[in-house]
Coordinates of C-alpha atoms and ligand atoms in Angstrom, one line a residue:
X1 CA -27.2 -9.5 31.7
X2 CA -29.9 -8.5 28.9
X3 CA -29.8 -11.5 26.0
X4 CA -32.1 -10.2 22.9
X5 CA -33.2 -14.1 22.5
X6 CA -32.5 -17.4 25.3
X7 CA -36.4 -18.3 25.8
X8 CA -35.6 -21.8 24.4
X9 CA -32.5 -22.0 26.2
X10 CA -32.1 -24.1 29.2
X11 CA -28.5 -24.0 29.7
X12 CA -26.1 -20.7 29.3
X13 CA -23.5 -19.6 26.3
X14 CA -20.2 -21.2 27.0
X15 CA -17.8 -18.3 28.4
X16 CA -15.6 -18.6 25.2
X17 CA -18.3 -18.8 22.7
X18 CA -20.0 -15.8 23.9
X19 CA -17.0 -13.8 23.4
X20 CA -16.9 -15.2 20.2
X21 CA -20.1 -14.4 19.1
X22 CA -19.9 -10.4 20.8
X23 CA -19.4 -7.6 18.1
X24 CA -19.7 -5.6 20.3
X25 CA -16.2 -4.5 20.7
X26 CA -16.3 -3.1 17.0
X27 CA -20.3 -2.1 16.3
X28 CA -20.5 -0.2 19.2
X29 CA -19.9 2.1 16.5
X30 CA -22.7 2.1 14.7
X31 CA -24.6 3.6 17.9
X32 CA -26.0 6.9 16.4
X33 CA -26.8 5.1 13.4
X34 CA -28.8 2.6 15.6
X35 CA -30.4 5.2 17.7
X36 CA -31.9 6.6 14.3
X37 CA -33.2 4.2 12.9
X38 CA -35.0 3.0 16.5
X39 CA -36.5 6.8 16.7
X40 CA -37.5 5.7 13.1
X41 CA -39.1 2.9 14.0
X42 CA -40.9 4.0 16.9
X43 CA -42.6 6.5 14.8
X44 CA -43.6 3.7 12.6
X45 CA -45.0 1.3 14.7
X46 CA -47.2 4.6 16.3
X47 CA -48.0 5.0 12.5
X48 CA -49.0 1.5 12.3
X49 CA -50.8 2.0 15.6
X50 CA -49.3 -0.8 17.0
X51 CA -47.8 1.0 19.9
X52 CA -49.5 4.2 21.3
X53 CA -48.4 8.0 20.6
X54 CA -47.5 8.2 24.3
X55 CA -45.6 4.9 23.6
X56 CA -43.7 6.3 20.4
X57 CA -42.9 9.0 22.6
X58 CA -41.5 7.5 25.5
X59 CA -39.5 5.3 23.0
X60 CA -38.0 8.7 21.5
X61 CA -37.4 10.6 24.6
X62 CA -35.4 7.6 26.1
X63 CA -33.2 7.5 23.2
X64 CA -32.7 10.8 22.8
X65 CA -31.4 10.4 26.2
X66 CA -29.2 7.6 25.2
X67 CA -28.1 9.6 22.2
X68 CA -26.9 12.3 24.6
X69 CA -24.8 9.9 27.1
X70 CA -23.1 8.4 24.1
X71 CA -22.1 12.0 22.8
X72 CA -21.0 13.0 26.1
X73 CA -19.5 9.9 26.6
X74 CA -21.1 8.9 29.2
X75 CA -22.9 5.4 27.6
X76 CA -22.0 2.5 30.1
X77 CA -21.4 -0.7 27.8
X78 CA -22.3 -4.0 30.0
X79 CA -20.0 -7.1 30.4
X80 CA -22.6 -8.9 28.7
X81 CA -23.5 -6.8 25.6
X82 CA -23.9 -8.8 22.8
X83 CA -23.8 -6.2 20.5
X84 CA -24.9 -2.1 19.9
X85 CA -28.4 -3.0 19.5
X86 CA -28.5 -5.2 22.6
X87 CA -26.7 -2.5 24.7
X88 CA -29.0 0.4 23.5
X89 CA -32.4 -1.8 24.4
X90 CA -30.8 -2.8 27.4
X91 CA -30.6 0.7 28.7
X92 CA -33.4 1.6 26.8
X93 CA -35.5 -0.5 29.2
X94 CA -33.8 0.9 32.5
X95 CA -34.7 4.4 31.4
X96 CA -38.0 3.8 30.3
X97 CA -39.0 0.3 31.9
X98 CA -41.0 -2.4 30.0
X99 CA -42.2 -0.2 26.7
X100 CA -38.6 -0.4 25.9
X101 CA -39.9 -3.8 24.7
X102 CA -42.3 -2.7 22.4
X103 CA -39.6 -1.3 20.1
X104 CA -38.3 -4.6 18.7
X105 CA -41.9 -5.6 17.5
X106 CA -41.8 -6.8 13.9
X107 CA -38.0 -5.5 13.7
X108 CA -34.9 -8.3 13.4
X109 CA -31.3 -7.4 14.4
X110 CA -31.0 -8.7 10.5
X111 CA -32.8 -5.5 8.9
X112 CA -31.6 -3.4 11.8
X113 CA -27.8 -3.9 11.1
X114 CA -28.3 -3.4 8.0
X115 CA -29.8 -0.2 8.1
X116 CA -27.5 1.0 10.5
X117 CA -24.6 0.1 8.4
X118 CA -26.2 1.8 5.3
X119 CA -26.8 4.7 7.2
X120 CA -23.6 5.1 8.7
X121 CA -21.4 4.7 5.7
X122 CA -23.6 7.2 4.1
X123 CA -22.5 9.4 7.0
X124 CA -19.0 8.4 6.5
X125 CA -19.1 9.0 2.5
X126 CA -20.1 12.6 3.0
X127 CA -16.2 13.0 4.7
X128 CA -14.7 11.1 2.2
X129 CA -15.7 13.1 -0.9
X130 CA -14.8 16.2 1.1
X131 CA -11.1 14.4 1.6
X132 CA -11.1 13.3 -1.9
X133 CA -12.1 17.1 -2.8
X134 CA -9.7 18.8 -0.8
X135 CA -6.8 16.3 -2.3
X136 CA -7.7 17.6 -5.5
X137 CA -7.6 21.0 -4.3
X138 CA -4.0 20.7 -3.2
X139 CA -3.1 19.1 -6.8
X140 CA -5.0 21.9 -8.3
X141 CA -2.8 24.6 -6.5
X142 CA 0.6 22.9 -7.1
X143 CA -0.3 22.3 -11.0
X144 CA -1.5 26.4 -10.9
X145 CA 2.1 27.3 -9.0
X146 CA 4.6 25.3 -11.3
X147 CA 2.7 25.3 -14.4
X148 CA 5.8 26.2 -16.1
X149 CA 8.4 23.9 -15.3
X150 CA 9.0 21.1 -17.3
X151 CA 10.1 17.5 -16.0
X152 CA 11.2 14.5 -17.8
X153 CA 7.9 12.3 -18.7
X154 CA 8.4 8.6 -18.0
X155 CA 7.3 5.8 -19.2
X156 CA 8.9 2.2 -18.1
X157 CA 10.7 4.6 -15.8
X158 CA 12.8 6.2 -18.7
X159 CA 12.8 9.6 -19.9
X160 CA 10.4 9.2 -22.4
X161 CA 9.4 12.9 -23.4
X162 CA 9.1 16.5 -22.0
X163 CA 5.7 17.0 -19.6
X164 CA 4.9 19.9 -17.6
X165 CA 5.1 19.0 -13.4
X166 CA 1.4 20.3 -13.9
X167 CA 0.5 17.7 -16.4
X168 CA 1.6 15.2 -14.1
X169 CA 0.2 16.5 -10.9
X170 CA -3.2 16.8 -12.6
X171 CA -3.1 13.2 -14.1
X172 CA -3.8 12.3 -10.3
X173 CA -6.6 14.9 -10.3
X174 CA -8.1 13.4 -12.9
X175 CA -8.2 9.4 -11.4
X176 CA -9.2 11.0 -8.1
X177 CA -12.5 12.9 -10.2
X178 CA -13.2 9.5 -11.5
X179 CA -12.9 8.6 -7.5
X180 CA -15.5 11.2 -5.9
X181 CA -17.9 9.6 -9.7
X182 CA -17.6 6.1 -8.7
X183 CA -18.4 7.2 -5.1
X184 CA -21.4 9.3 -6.5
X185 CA -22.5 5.9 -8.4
X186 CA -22.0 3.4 -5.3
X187 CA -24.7 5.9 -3.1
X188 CA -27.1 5.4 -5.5
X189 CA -27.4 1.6 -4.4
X190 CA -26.3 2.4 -1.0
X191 CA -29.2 4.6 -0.5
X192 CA -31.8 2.1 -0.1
X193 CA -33.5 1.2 3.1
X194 CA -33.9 -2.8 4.6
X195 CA -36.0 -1.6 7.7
X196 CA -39.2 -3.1 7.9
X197 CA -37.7 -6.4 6.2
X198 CA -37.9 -8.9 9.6
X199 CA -35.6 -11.4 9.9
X200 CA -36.3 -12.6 6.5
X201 CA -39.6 -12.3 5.3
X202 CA -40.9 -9.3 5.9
X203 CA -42.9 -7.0 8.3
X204 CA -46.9 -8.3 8.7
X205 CA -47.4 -5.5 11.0
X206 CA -48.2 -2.6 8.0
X207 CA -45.1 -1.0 8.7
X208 CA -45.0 2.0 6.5
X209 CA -41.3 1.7 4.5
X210 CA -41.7 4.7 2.1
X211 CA -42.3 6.5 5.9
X212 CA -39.3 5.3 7.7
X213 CA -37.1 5.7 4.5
X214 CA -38.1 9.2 4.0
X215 CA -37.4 9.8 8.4
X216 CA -33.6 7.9 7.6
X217 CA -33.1 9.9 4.3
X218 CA -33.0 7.0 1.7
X219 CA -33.9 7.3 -1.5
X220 CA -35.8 4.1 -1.5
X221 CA -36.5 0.9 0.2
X222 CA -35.8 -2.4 -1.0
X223 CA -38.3 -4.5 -2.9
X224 CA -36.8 -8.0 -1.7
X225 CA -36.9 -9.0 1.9
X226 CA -34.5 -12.1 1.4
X227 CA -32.2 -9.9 -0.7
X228 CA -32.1 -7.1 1.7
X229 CA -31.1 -8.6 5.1
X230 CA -28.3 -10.3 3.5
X231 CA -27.0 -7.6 1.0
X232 CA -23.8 -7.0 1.2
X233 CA -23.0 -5.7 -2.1
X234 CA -22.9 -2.0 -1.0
X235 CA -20.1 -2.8 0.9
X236 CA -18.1 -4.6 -1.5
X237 CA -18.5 -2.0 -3.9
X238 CA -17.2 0.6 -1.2
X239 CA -14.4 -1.5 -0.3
X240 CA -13.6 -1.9 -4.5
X241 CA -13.6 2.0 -4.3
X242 CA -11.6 2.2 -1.3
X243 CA -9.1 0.0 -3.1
X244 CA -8.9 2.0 -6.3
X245 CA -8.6 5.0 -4.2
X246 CA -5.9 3.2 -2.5
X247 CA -4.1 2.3 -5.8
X248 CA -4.0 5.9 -7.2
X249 CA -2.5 7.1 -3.8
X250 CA 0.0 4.7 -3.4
X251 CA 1.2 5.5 -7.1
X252 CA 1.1 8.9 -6.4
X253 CA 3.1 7.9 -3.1
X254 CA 5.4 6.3 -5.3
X255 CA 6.7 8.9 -8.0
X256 CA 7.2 10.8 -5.1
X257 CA 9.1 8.6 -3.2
X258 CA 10.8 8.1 -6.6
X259 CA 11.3 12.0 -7.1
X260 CA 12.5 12.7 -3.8
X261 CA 15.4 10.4 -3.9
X262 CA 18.4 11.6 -3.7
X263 CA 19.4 9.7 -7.4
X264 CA 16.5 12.2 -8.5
X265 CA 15.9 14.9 -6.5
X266 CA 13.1 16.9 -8.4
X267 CA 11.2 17.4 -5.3
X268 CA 11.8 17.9 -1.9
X269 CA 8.9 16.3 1.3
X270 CA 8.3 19.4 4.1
X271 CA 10.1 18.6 7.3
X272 CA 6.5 17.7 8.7
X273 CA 5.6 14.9 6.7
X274 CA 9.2 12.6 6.7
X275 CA 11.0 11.2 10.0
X276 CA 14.2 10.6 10.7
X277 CA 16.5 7.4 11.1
X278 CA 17.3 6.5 15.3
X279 CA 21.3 5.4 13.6
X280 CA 21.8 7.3 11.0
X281 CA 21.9 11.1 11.6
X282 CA 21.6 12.3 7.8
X283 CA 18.5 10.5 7.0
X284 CA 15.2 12.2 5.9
X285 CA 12.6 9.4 5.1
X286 CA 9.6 9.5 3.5
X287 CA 7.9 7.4 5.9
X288 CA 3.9 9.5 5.2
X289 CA 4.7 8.3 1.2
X290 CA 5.4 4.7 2.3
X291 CA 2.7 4.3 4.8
X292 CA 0.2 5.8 2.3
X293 CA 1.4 2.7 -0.6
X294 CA 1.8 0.3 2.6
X295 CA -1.6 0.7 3.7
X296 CA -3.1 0.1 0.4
X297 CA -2.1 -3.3 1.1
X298 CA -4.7 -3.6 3.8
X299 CA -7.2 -2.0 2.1
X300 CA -7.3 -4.6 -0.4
X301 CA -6.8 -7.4 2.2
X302 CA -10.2 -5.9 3.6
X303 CA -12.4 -5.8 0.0
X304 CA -10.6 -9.2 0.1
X305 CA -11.3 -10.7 3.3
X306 CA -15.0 -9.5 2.9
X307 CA -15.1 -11.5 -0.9
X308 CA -14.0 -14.3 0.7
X309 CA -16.4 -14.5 3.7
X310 CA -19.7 -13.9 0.8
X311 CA -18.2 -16.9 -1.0
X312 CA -20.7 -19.7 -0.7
X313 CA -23.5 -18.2 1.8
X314 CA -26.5 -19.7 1.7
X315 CA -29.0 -17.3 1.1
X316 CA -30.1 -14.6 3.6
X317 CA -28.4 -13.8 7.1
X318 CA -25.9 -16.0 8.0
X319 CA -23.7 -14.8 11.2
X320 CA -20.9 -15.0 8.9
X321 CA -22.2 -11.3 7.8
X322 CA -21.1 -9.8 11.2
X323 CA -17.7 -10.1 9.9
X324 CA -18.8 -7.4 7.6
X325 CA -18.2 -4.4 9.7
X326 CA -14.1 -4.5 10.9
X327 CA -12.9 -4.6 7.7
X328 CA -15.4 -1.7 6.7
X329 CA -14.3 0.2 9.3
X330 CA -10.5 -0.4 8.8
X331 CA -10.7 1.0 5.2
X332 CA -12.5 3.8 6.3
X333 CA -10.3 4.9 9.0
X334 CA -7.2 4.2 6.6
X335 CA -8.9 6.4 4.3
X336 CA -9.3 9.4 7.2
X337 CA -5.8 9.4 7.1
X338 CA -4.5 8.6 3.8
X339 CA -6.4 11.2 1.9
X340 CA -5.7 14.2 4.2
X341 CA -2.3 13.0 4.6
X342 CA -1.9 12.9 1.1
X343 CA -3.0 16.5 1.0
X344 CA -0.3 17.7 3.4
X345 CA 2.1 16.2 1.5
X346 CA 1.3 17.5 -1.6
X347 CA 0.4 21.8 -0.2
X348 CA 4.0 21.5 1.6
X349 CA 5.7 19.8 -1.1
X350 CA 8.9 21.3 -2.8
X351 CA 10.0 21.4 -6.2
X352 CA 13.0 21.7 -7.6
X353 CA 13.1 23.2 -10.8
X354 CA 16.7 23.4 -11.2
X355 CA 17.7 19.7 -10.3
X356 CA 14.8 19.0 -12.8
X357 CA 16.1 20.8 -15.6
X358 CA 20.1 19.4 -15.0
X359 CA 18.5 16.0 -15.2
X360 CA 16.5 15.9 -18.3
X361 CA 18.1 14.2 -21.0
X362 CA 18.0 15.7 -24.5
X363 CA 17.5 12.3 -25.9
X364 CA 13.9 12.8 -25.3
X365 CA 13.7 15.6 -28.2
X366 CA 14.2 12.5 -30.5
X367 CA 10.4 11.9 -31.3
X368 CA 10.5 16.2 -31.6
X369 CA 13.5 15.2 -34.4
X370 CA 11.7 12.7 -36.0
X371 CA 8.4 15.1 -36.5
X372 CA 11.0 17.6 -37.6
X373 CA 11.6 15.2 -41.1
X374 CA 7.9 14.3 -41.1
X375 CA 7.2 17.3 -41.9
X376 CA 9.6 18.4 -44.5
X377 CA 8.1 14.9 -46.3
X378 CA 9.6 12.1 -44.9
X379 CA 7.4 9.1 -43.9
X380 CA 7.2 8.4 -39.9
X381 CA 8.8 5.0 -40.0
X382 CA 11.5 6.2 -41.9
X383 CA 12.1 9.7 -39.8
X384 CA 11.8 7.1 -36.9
X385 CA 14.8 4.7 -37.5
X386 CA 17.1 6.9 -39.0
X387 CA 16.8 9.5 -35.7
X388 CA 17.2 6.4 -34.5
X389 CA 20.9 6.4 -36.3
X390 CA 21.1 9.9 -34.9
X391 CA 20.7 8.9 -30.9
X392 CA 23.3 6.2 -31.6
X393 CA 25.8 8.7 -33.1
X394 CA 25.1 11.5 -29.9
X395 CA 25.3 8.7 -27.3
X396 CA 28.7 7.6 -29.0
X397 CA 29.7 10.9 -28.9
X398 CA 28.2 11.9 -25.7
X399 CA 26.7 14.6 -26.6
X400 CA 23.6 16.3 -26.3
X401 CA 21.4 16.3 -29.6
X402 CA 21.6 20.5 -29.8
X403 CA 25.5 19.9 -29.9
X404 CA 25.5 17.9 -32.5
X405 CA 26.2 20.1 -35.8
X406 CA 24.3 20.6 -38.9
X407 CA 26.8 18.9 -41.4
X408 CA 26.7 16.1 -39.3
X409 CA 22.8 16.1 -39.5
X410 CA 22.8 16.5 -43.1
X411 CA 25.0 13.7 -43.6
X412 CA 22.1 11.6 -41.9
X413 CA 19.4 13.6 -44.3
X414 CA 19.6 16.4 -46.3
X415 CA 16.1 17.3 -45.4
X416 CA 17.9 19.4 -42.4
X417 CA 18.4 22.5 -42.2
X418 CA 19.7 25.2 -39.8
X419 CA 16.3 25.6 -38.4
X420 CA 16.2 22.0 -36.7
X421 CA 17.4 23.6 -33.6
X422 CA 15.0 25.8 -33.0
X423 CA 13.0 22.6 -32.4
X424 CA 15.3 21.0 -30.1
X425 CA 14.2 22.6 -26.9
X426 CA 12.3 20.9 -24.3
X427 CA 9.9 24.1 -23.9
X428 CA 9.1 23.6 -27.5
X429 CA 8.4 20.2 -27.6
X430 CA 6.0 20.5 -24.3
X431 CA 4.4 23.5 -26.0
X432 CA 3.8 22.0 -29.1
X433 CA 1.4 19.3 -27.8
X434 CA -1.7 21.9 -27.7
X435 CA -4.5 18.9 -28.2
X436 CA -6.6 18.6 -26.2
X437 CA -5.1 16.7 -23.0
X438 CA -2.0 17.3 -23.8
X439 CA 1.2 18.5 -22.2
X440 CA 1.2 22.4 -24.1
X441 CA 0.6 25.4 -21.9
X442 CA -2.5 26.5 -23.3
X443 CA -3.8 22.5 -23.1
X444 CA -2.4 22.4 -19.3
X445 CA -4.3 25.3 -18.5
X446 CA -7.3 24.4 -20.5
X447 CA -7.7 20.9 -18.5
X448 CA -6.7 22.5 -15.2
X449 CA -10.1 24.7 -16.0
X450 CA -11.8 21.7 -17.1
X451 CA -11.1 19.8 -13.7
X452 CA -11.8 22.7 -11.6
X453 CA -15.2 23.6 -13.4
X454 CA -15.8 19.7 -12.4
X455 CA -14.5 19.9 -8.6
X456 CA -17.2 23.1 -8.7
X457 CA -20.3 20.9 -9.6
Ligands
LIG501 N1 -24.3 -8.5 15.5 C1 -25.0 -9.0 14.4 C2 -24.3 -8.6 13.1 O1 -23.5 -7.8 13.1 C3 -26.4 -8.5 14.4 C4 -27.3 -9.4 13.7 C5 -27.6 -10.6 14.5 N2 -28.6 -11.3 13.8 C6 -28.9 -12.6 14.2 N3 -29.8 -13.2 13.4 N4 -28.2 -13.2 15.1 O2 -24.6 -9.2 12.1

């Protein structure tokens, strides 16, 4: 068995507590990362001339060969592999023999998993703006194809006023745009490099940083060695993202779950993305929706989990910090499937104009009626209450506000006239919000422009 440390030891690891202490069972994945940033370091010690060029060399060609058995899936983890870094200087020295012992000098598994983490979630955020991208795509090209329909808008969950499906559909575009910015912003912290930190205080060895940051690609190094090795802020702002990324899906996941109902039926889930009941033969759930709101519930258990276990460290690397990577990876796995999930749903999706348009309720023109007396003079919170008057009168009556005929609207205000009705269309109310950002054709198409010149950059 190869230990990294067990000089001062005289008696061996309890069988229990050694399996506590493994992370190997999760880090493992942070091998290509780790093979990296040891190719990186080898060069630097060579630099530093610490180790010889033949040395450096050796180091590399040994790696590369351990690079190629992990691709190929050929890397042979050990019983007792503490954790990646152990396992890849443990073969490291059966393929090369004792050099392989060089490659630790002035390096601590506390820089080193830090760099590998950095770099492999910088790996991992390259995918995840391309999910985030293609999600908005999908939005982009239902918004383009039903840019004429109009749905009830809701707010509280009642009909509040006419929207176009588009408007809607993009509002989603526009928090996941705020996404892929607040991912842009997190890199820029992410990017720095903690090689060449130690264990805690730093590398006396004159390990060249700005070197091994430029071999890694980071944008810099870090200026404090106590800081570095036991930063963990990257991650928490990741895991913050991951949430809000979370939060916009699973209200996404939600109106849709909503809107497919059978009490609503506006849209309609492909075949592909719903499952059916094992009792009941007529069902057709929307089990990718509910998975998609379920597992945001994880992903803020992980941002949370990984709060909790920062609370109260004493400064620099505690062990505690290894719980750092599970609920990292979680999140980013739920987020491999969420997002493109998400997309599927959305490309295959449905609509219905016609249930949509047999379900809006006229009632929502009454802000459109109000307007109406506005502007033949009438002061808003007048024109407000007394259309208020006139919603009582159709709902006692049953009737739709069109139906309802002019004498009886002049007996509320003699400000009507005949040409109230040509305002009490949901087309015309939609169109007549033209501000910008607002639910009008020529403002739909205007922001769907907007976000696509934005997607483009
Ligand atoms: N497996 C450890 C982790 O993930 C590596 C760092 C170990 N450092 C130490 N000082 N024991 O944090």
């Amino acid at each position: 068995m190869t230990q990294l440390w067990g000089g001062r030891f005289s008696g061996p690891t309890d069988a229990l507590m050694r399996q506590f202490n493994n992370s190997i069972d999760f880090d493992v994945r942070l091998w290509e990362a780790d093979i990296d940033g040891s190719i990186a370091y080898a060069k630097a010690l060579a630099k530093a001339e610490v180790i010889s060029l033949a040395e450096a060399t050796l180091l590399q060609d040994g790696l590369a060969k351990i690079r190629l058995e992990f691709s190929e899936g050929r890397f042979e983890l050990n019983h007792g592999d503490e954790d990646i870094h152990t396992a890849i200087e443990r073969r490291l020295g059966k393929l090369i023999g004792v050099v392989a012992g060089k490659l630790h000098t002035g390096r601590s598994r506390n820089d080193q998993v830090a760099t590998d983490t950095r770099l492999w979630l910088k790996r991992q955020i390259v995918e995840l703006r391309q999910q985030l991208l293609n999600l908005q795509q999908a939005i982009i090209s239902k918004a383009t194809e039903y840019i004429d329909v109009i749905m009830p808008g809701y707010t509280h969950l009642q009909q509040a006023q006419p929207v176009r499906l588009s408007h809607w559909l993009l509002s989603y575009g526009w928090m996941l745009q705020r996404d892929k910015e607040r991912l842009e912003d997190l890199t820029r912290r992410l990017d720095v490099l903690p090689l060449g930190s130690g264990a805690i205080s730093g590398n006396p060895l004159g390990i060249d940083r700005h070197f091994l940051a430029a071999e890694l690609g980071f944008a810099a190094i870090s200026a404090n060695s106590m800081d570095a090795i036991s930063d963990r802020d990257y991650l928490l702002e990741f895991l913050s993202w991951a949430a809000i990324v979370q939060i916009h899906l699973s209200r996404l996941a939600e109106d849709l779950i909503i809107y497919s109902s059978r009490e609503f039926g506006f849209v309609e889930l492909a075949d592909g993305y719903s499952t059916g009941s094992s009792l009941m033969p007529q069902k057709k759930n929307p089990d990718s929706l509910e998975l998609i709101r379920g597992k945001t519930g994880r992903v803020i258990g992980d941002l949370t989990g990984l709060l909790c276990t920062l609370k109260g460290l004493p400064s620099t690397y505690n062990k505690d910090l290894q719980e750092d990577k599970e609920p990292l990876f979680d999140t980013v796995d739920t987020l491999n499937l969420t997002l493109p999930i998400a997309s599927g749903v959305i490309l295959t999706l449905k609509v219905k104009p016609e249930v949509i348009a047999a379900n809006m309720d006229s009632l929502m023109l009454a802000t459109d009626l109000a307007d109406y007396l506005v502007k033949k003079g009438l002061p808003f919170r007048e024109a407000h209450h007394l259309v208020g008057k006139i919603v009582q009168h159709a709902l006692e009556l049953g009737q739709p506000l069109k139906a309802i005929p002019l004498s009886t609207y002049q007996q509320f205000s003699p400000l009507f006239e005949h040409d109230v009705y040509d305002g009490l269309t949901f087309s015309h109310s939609a169109d007549r919000r033209v501000s910008p950002g607002g639910t009008g054709q020529t403002a739909v198409k205007e922001q769907l422009e907007q976000l696509q010149r934005l997607m483009a950059c």
